[in-house]
Amino acid sequence: MRSVWGLIALVAAATFYLYLLSVFLPPGPRAVRLHTAGEPHEEELRLKFPSDLDELRELAELLNFYKTEHTGYVFILFCSAYLYKQSFAIPGSSFLNMLAGALFGTWHGLLIACTLTTVGSTNCYLLSCTFGKRHIIRLFPEKVAMLQRMVEENRSSLFFFLLFLRFVPMTPNWFLNVTSPILNIPIPIFFFSILIGLIPYNFICVHTGAILSEITSLDNIFSWRTLFLLLLMGCVALLPGALIHRYNQAHLKLDGLKPIGHQKVLNDRKTR
Protein backbone atom coordinates (compact mmCIF):
# COMPACT_ATOMS: atom_id res chain seq x y z
CA MET A 1 0.00 0.00 0.00
CA ARG A 2 2.94 2.28 0.72
CA SER A 3 4.06 2.01 -2.90
CA VAL A 4 0.65 3.16 -4.15
CA TRP A 5 0.70 6.26 -1.94
CA GLY A 6 4.26 7.03 -3.01
CA LEU A 7 3.27 6.90 -6.67
CA ILE A 8 0.18 9.04 -6.01
CA ALA A 9 2.37 11.62 -4.27
CA LEU A 10 4.74 11.75 -7.25
CA VAL A 11 1.88 12.12 -9.74
CA ALA A 12 0.35 14.89 -7.61
CA ALA A 13 3.68 16.75 -7.35
CA ALA A 14 4.31 16.50 -11.11
CA THR A 15 0.74 17.62 -11.88
CA PHE A 16 1.10 20.61 -9.55
CA TYR A 17 4.38 21.53 -11.26
CA LEU A 18 2.70 21.51 -14.68
CA TYR A 19 -0.14 23.57 -13.25
CA LEU A 20 2.29 26.19 -11.97
CA LEU A 21 3.97 26.35 -15.39
CA SER A 22 0.69 27.00 -17.15
CA VAL A 23 -1.30 29.09 -14.69
CA PHE A 24 0.80 32.25 -14.88
CA LEU A 25 0.82 32.51 -18.67
CA PRO A 26 -0.10 35.90 -20.14
CA PRO A 27 -3.26 36.08 -22.28
CA GLY A 28 -2.87 34.14 -25.52
CA PRO A 29 -4.36 34.48 -29.00
CA ARG A 30 -8.06 34.03 -29.56
CA ALA A 31 -9.84 31.62 -31.91
CA VAL A 32 -13.12 32.25 -33.73
CA ARG A 33 -15.74 29.58 -33.01
CA LEU A 34 -19.39 29.11 -33.85
CA HIS A 35 -22.22 29.02 -31.30
CA THR A 36 -24.83 26.30 -31.57
CA ALA A 37 -27.01 28.95 -33.23
CA GLY A 38 -24.35 29.50 -35.88
CA GLU A 39 -23.13 32.91 -34.62
CA PRO A 40 -19.33 33.39 -34.49
CA HIS A 41 -17.62 34.37 -31.25
CA GLU A 42 -14.05 34.68 -30.04
CA GLU A 43 -12.65 32.30 -27.44
CA GLU A 44 -9.21 32.39 -25.83
CA LEU A 45 -7.00 29.39 -26.60
CA ARG A 46 -5.95 27.45 -23.51
CA LEU A 47 -3.19 24.97 -22.73
CA LYS A 48 -4.34 21.36 -22.59
CA PHE A 49 -3.22 17.97 -23.85
CA PRO A 50 -4.64 17.56 -27.39
CA SER A 51 -7.02 14.69 -28.09
CA ASP A 52 -7.68 15.29 -31.81
CA LEU A 53 -6.19 17.08 -34.80
CA ASP A 54 -8.11 20.34 -34.28
CA GLU A 55 -6.97 20.64 -30.68
CA LEU A 56 -3.41 19.89 -31.79
CA ARG A 57 -3.52 22.72 -34.33
CA GLU A 58 -4.87 25.13 -31.70
CA LEU A 59 -2.17 24.14 -29.22
CA ALA A 60 0.54 24.55 -31.88
CA GLU A 61 -0.83 28.01 -32.71
CA LEU A 62 -0.83 29.00 -29.04
CA LEU A 63 2.69 27.76 -28.32
CA ASN A 64 4.08 29.31 -31.51
CA PHE A 65 2.54 32.60 -30.33
CA TYR A 66 4.46 32.37 -27.05
CA LYS A 67 7.59 30.99 -28.73
CA THR A 68 8.28 34.27 -30.53
CA GLU A 69 9.15 35.98 -27.23
CA HIS A 70 9.48 33.13 -24.72
CA THR A 71 11.39 30.37 -26.56
CA GLY A 72 13.02 28.98 -23.42
CA TYR A 73 9.74 28.91 -21.54
CA VAL A 74 7.95 27.06 -24.35
CA PHE A 75 10.81 24.55 -24.55
CA ILE A 76 10.67 23.87 -20.78
CA LEU A 77 6.87 23.59 -20.87
CA PHE A 78 6.93 21.17 -23.81
CA CYS A 79 9.67 19.00 -22.25
CA SER A 80 7.85 18.92 -18.91
CA ALA A 81 4.53 17.88 -20.49
CA TYR A 82 6.23 15.22 -22.62
CA LEU A 83 8.14 13.73 -19.68
CA TYR A 84 4.92 13.79 -17.61
CA LYS A 85 3.11 11.68 -20.19
CA GLN A 86 5.98 9.26 -20.76
CA SER A 87 6.98 8.84 -17.11
CA PHE A 88 3.47 7.96 -15.98
CA ALA A 89 2.66 5.76 -19.01
CA ILE A 90 -0.11 8.03 -20.30
CA PRO A 91 -0.99 7.20 -23.94
CA GLY A 92 -0.91 9.95 -26.57
CA SER A 93 2.76 10.55 -27.31
CA SER A 94 2.01 10.73 -31.06
CA PHE A 95 0.28 14.10 -30.57
CA LEU A 96 3.26 15.48 -28.65
CA ASN A 97 5.63 14.18 -31.33
CA MET A 98 3.60 16.04 -33.93
CA LEU A 99 3.65 19.11 -31.72
CA ALA A 100 7.46 18.87 -31.59
CA GLY A 101 7.52 19.02 -35.40
CA ALA A 102 5.12 21.97 -35.47
CA LEU A 103 7.18 23.93 -32.92
CA PHE A 104 10.79 23.02 -33.73
CA GLY A 105 10.80 21.65 -37.28
CA THR A 106 11.49 18.13 -38.49
CA TRP A 107 15.11 17.54 -37.49
CA HIS A 108 15.28 19.53 -34.25
CA GLY A 109 11.87 18.14 -33.35
CA LEU A 110 13.06 14.58 -34.01
CA LEU A 111 16.12 15.06 -31.79
CA ILE A 112 13.98 16.50 -28.99
CA ALA A 113 11.28 13.80 -29.33
CA CYS A 114 13.79 10.91 -29.33
CA THR A 115 15.59 12.32 -26.28
CA LEU A 116 12.39 12.92 -24.33
CA THR A 117 10.95 9.54 -25.31
CA THR A 118 14.07 7.78 -24.04
CA VAL A 119 14.35 9.77 -20.80
CA GLY A 120 10.61 9.57 -20.07
CA SER A 121 10.48 5.83 -20.75
CA THR A 122 13.49 5.31 -18.48
CA ASN A 123 11.67 7.26 -15.76
CA CYS A 124 8.68 4.96 -16.30
CA TYR A 125 10.98 1.93 -15.98
CA LEU A 126 12.36 3.23 -12.67
CA LEU A 127 8.91 4.12 -11.33
CA SER A 128 7.61 0.67 -12.22
CA CYS A 129 10.64 -0.94 -10.60
CA THR A 130 10.15 1.12 -7.42
CA PHE A 131 6.38 1.24 -7.04
CA GLY A 132 4.52 -0.98 -9.48
CA LYS A 133 5.87 -4.51 -9.93
CA ARG A 134 3.31 -6.30 -7.76
CA HIS A 135 0.38 -4.32 -9.10
CA ILE A 136 1.32 -4.78 -12.76
CA ILE A 137 1.61 -8.56 -12.32
CA ARG A 138 -1.71 -8.60 -10.48
CA LEU A 139 -3.48 -6.52 -13.15
CA PHE A 140 -1.99 -8.18 -16.27
CA PRO A 141 -0.87 -11.70 -15.29
CA GLU A 142 -1.39 -13.32 -18.70
CA LYS A 143 0.21 -10.51 -20.73
CA VAL A 144 3.21 -10.34 -18.39
CA ALA A 145 3.63 -14.12 -18.57
CA MET A 146 3.49 -14.06 -22.37
CA LEU A 147 6.08 -11.28 -22.61
CA GLN A 148 8.30 -12.98 -20.04
CA ARG A 149 8.28 -16.20 -22.04
CA MET A 150 9.16 -14.35 -25.24
CA VAL A 151 11.98 -12.42 -23.56
CA GLU A 152 13.50 -15.56 -22.07
CA GLU A 153 13.35 -17.35 -25.42
CA ASN A 154 15.23 -14.43 -26.99
CA ARG A 155 17.54 -13.62 -24.07
CA SER A 156 20.67 -14.31 -26.15
CA SER A 157 19.65 -11.66 -28.68
CA LEU A 158 17.62 -9.46 -26.35
CA PHE A 159 18.62 -6.09 -27.79
CA PHE A 160 17.54 -7.00 -31.33
CA PHE A 161 14.33 -8.55 -30.03
CA LEU A 162 13.48 -5.34 -28.17
CA LEU A 163 14.24 -3.33 -31.30
CA PHE A 164 11.76 -5.50 -33.17
CA LEU A 165 9.07 -4.85 -30.54
CA ARG A 166 9.70 -1.10 -30.76
CA PHE A 167 9.73 -1.03 -34.57
CA VAL A 168 6.57 -3.09 -34.96
CA PRO A 169 3.68 -1.73 -32.82
CA MET A 170 2.28 -5.10 -31.69
CA THR A 171 2.63 -4.32 -27.96
CA PRO A 172 1.95 -0.78 -26.66
CA ASN A 173 5.16 1.04 -25.77
CA TRP A 174 3.82 2.08 -22.37
CA PHE A 175 3.19 -1.58 -21.47
CA LEU A 176 6.74 -2.55 -22.48
CA ASN A 177 8.03 0.29 -20.33
CA VAL A 178 6.18 -0.75 -17.18
CA THR A 179 6.85 -4.48 -17.57
CA SER A 180 10.56 -4.29 -18.45
CA PRO A 181 11.74 -4.35 -14.78
CA ILE A 182 9.60 -7.47 -14.20
CA LEU A 183 11.17 -9.12 -17.25
CA ASN A 184 14.68 -8.44 -15.87
CA ILE A 185 15.67 -6.34 -18.87
CA PRO A 186 18.91 -4.47 -18.01
CA ILE A 187 18.41 -0.73 -18.05
CA PRO A 188 21.25 -0.01 -20.58
CA ILE A 189 19.65 -2.40 -23.11
CA PHE A 190 16.23 -0.89 -22.35
CA PHE A 191 17.59 2.65 -22.81
CA PHE A 192 19.29 2.12 -26.18
CA SER A 193 16.51 -0.06 -27.58
CA ILE A 194 14.12 2.87 -27.10
CA LEU A 195 16.58 5.49 -28.35
CA ILE A 196 17.12 3.57 -31.60
CA GLY A 197 13.90 1.58 -31.91
CA LEU A 198 11.49 4.52 -31.80
CA ILE A 199 13.33 6.70 -34.34
CA PRO A 200 11.11 5.60 -37.29
CA TYR A 201 7.87 6.12 -35.38
CA ASN A 202 9.03 9.46 -33.96
CA PHE A 203 10.18 10.64 -37.38
CA ILE A 204 6.79 9.89 -38.96
CA CYS A 205 4.95 11.81 -36.24
CA VAL A 206 7.40 14.74 -36.10
CA HIS A 207 7.44 15.15 -39.87
CA THR A 208 3.64 15.11 -39.84
CA GLY A 209 3.68 17.91 -37.26
CA ALA A 210 6.04 19.95 -39.43
CA ILE A 211 3.41 19.87 -42.22
CA LEU A 212 0.45 20.02 -39.84
CA SER A 213 -1.50 22.51 -41.95
CA GLU A 214 -1.61 20.00 -44.83
CA ILE A 215 -2.97 17.08 -42.75
CA THR A 216 -6.74 16.58 -42.84
CA SER A 217 -7.02 13.31 -40.89
CA LEU A 218 -4.94 11.08 -38.63
CA ASP A 219 -5.47 8.37 -41.24
CA ASN A 220 -2.96 10.30 -43.37
CA ILE A 221 -0.26 9.49 -40.79
CA PHE A 222 -0.68 5.74 -40.26
CA SER A 223 -1.50 4.51 -43.73
CA TRP A 224 -0.97 0.93 -44.90
CA ARG A 225 2.26 2.07 -46.54
CA THR A 226 3.53 3.47 -43.23
CA LEU A 227 2.64 0.31 -41.34
CA PHE A 228 4.32 -1.82 -44.01
CA LEU A 229 7.54 0.23 -43.68
CA LEU A 230 7.46 -0.17 -39.89
CA LEU A 231 6.97 -3.94 -40.28
CA LEU A 232 9.86 -4.11 -42.74
CA MET A 233 12.18 -2.24 -40.37
CA GLY A 234 11.09 -4.53 -37.55
CA CYS A 235 12.02 -7.62 -39.60
CA VAL A 236 15.42 -6.09 -40.40
CA ALA A 237 15.98 -5.50 -36.68
CA LEU A 238 14.96 -9.07 -35.83
CA LEU A 239 17.29 -10.67 -38.41
CA PRO A 240 20.57 -10.14 -36.49
CA GLY A 241 18.92 -11.47 -33.34
CA ALA A 242 17.72 -14.60 -35.16
CA LEU A 243 21.24 -15.21 -36.52
CA ILE A 244 22.76 -14.80 -33.04
CA HIS A 245 20.15 -17.13 -31.54
CA ARG A 246 20.88 -19.73 -34.24
CA TYR A 247 24.63 -19.43 -33.57
CA ASN A 248 24.06 -19.90 -29.84
CA GLN A 249 22.04 -23.05 -30.39
CA ALA A 250 24.61 -24.50 -32.79
CA HIS A 251 27.79 -23.62 -30.89
CA LEU A 252 26.96 -22.75 -27.28
CA LYS A 253 24.22 -25.38 -26.79
CA LEU A 254 21.86 -23.04 -25.00
CA ASP A 255 18.71 -24.68 -26.29
CA GLY A 256 18.35 -26.55 -22.99
CA LEU A 257 17.44 -23.33 -21.22
CA LYS A 258 13.73 -23.18 -20.53
CA PRO A 259 11.69 -19.98 -20.50
CA ILE A 260 10.36 -18.74 -17.19
CA GLY A 261 6.78 -18.58 -18.40
CA HIS A 262 3.58 -18.20 -16.44
CA GLN A 263 4.58 -20.38 -13.49
CA LYS A 264 7.53 -18.11 -12.67
CA VAL A 265 5.22 -15.10 -12.62
CA LEU A 266 2.83 -16.88 -10.27
CA ASN A 267 5.69 -17.88 -7.99
CA ASP A 268 6.92 -14.27 -7.94
CA ARG A 269 3.46 -13.17 -6.90
CA LYS A 270 3.40 -15.64 -4.03
CA THR A 271 6.79 -14.56 -2.69
CA ARG A 272 6.13 -10.81 -2.78
Coordinates of N, CA, C and O in Angstrom, one line a residue, residues 4 9 22 67 108 120 133 202 229 272:
V4 N 1.7 2.5 -3.5 CA 0.7 3.2 -4.2 C 0.6 4.6 -3.7 O 0.5 5.5 -4.6
A9 N 1.7 10.4 -4.7 CA 2.4 11.6 -4.3 C 3.2 12.2 -5.4 O 3.2 13.4 -5.6
S22 N 1.7 26.5 -16.2 CA 0.7 27.0 -17.1 C -0.2 28.1 -16.6 O -0.8 28.9 -17.3
K67 N 6.2 31.3 -28.4 CA 7.6 31.0 -28.7 C 8.3 32.2 -29.3 O 9.6 32.3 -29.2
H108 N 15.2 19.2 -35.7 CA 15.3 19.5 -34.3 C 14.2 18.9 -33.4 O 14.4 18.4 -32.3
G120 N 11.9 9.8 -20.7 CA 10.6 9.6 -20.1 C 10.3 8.1 -19.9 O 9.8 7.7 -18.8
K133 N 5.7 -3.1 -9.5 CA 5.9 -4.5 -9.9 C 4.7 -5.4 -9.5 O 4.1 -6.1 -10.3
N202 N 8.9 8.0 -34.3 CA 9.0 9.5 -34.0 C 9.2 10.3 -35.2 O 8.6 11.4 -35.3
L229 N 6.1 -0.2 -43.9 CA 7.5 0.2 -43.7 C 8.0 -0.1 -42.3 O 9.1 -0.5 -42.0
R272 N 6.1 -12.3 -3.0 CA 6.1 -10.8 -2.8 C 5.1 -10.4 -1.7 O 4.1 -11.0 -1.6

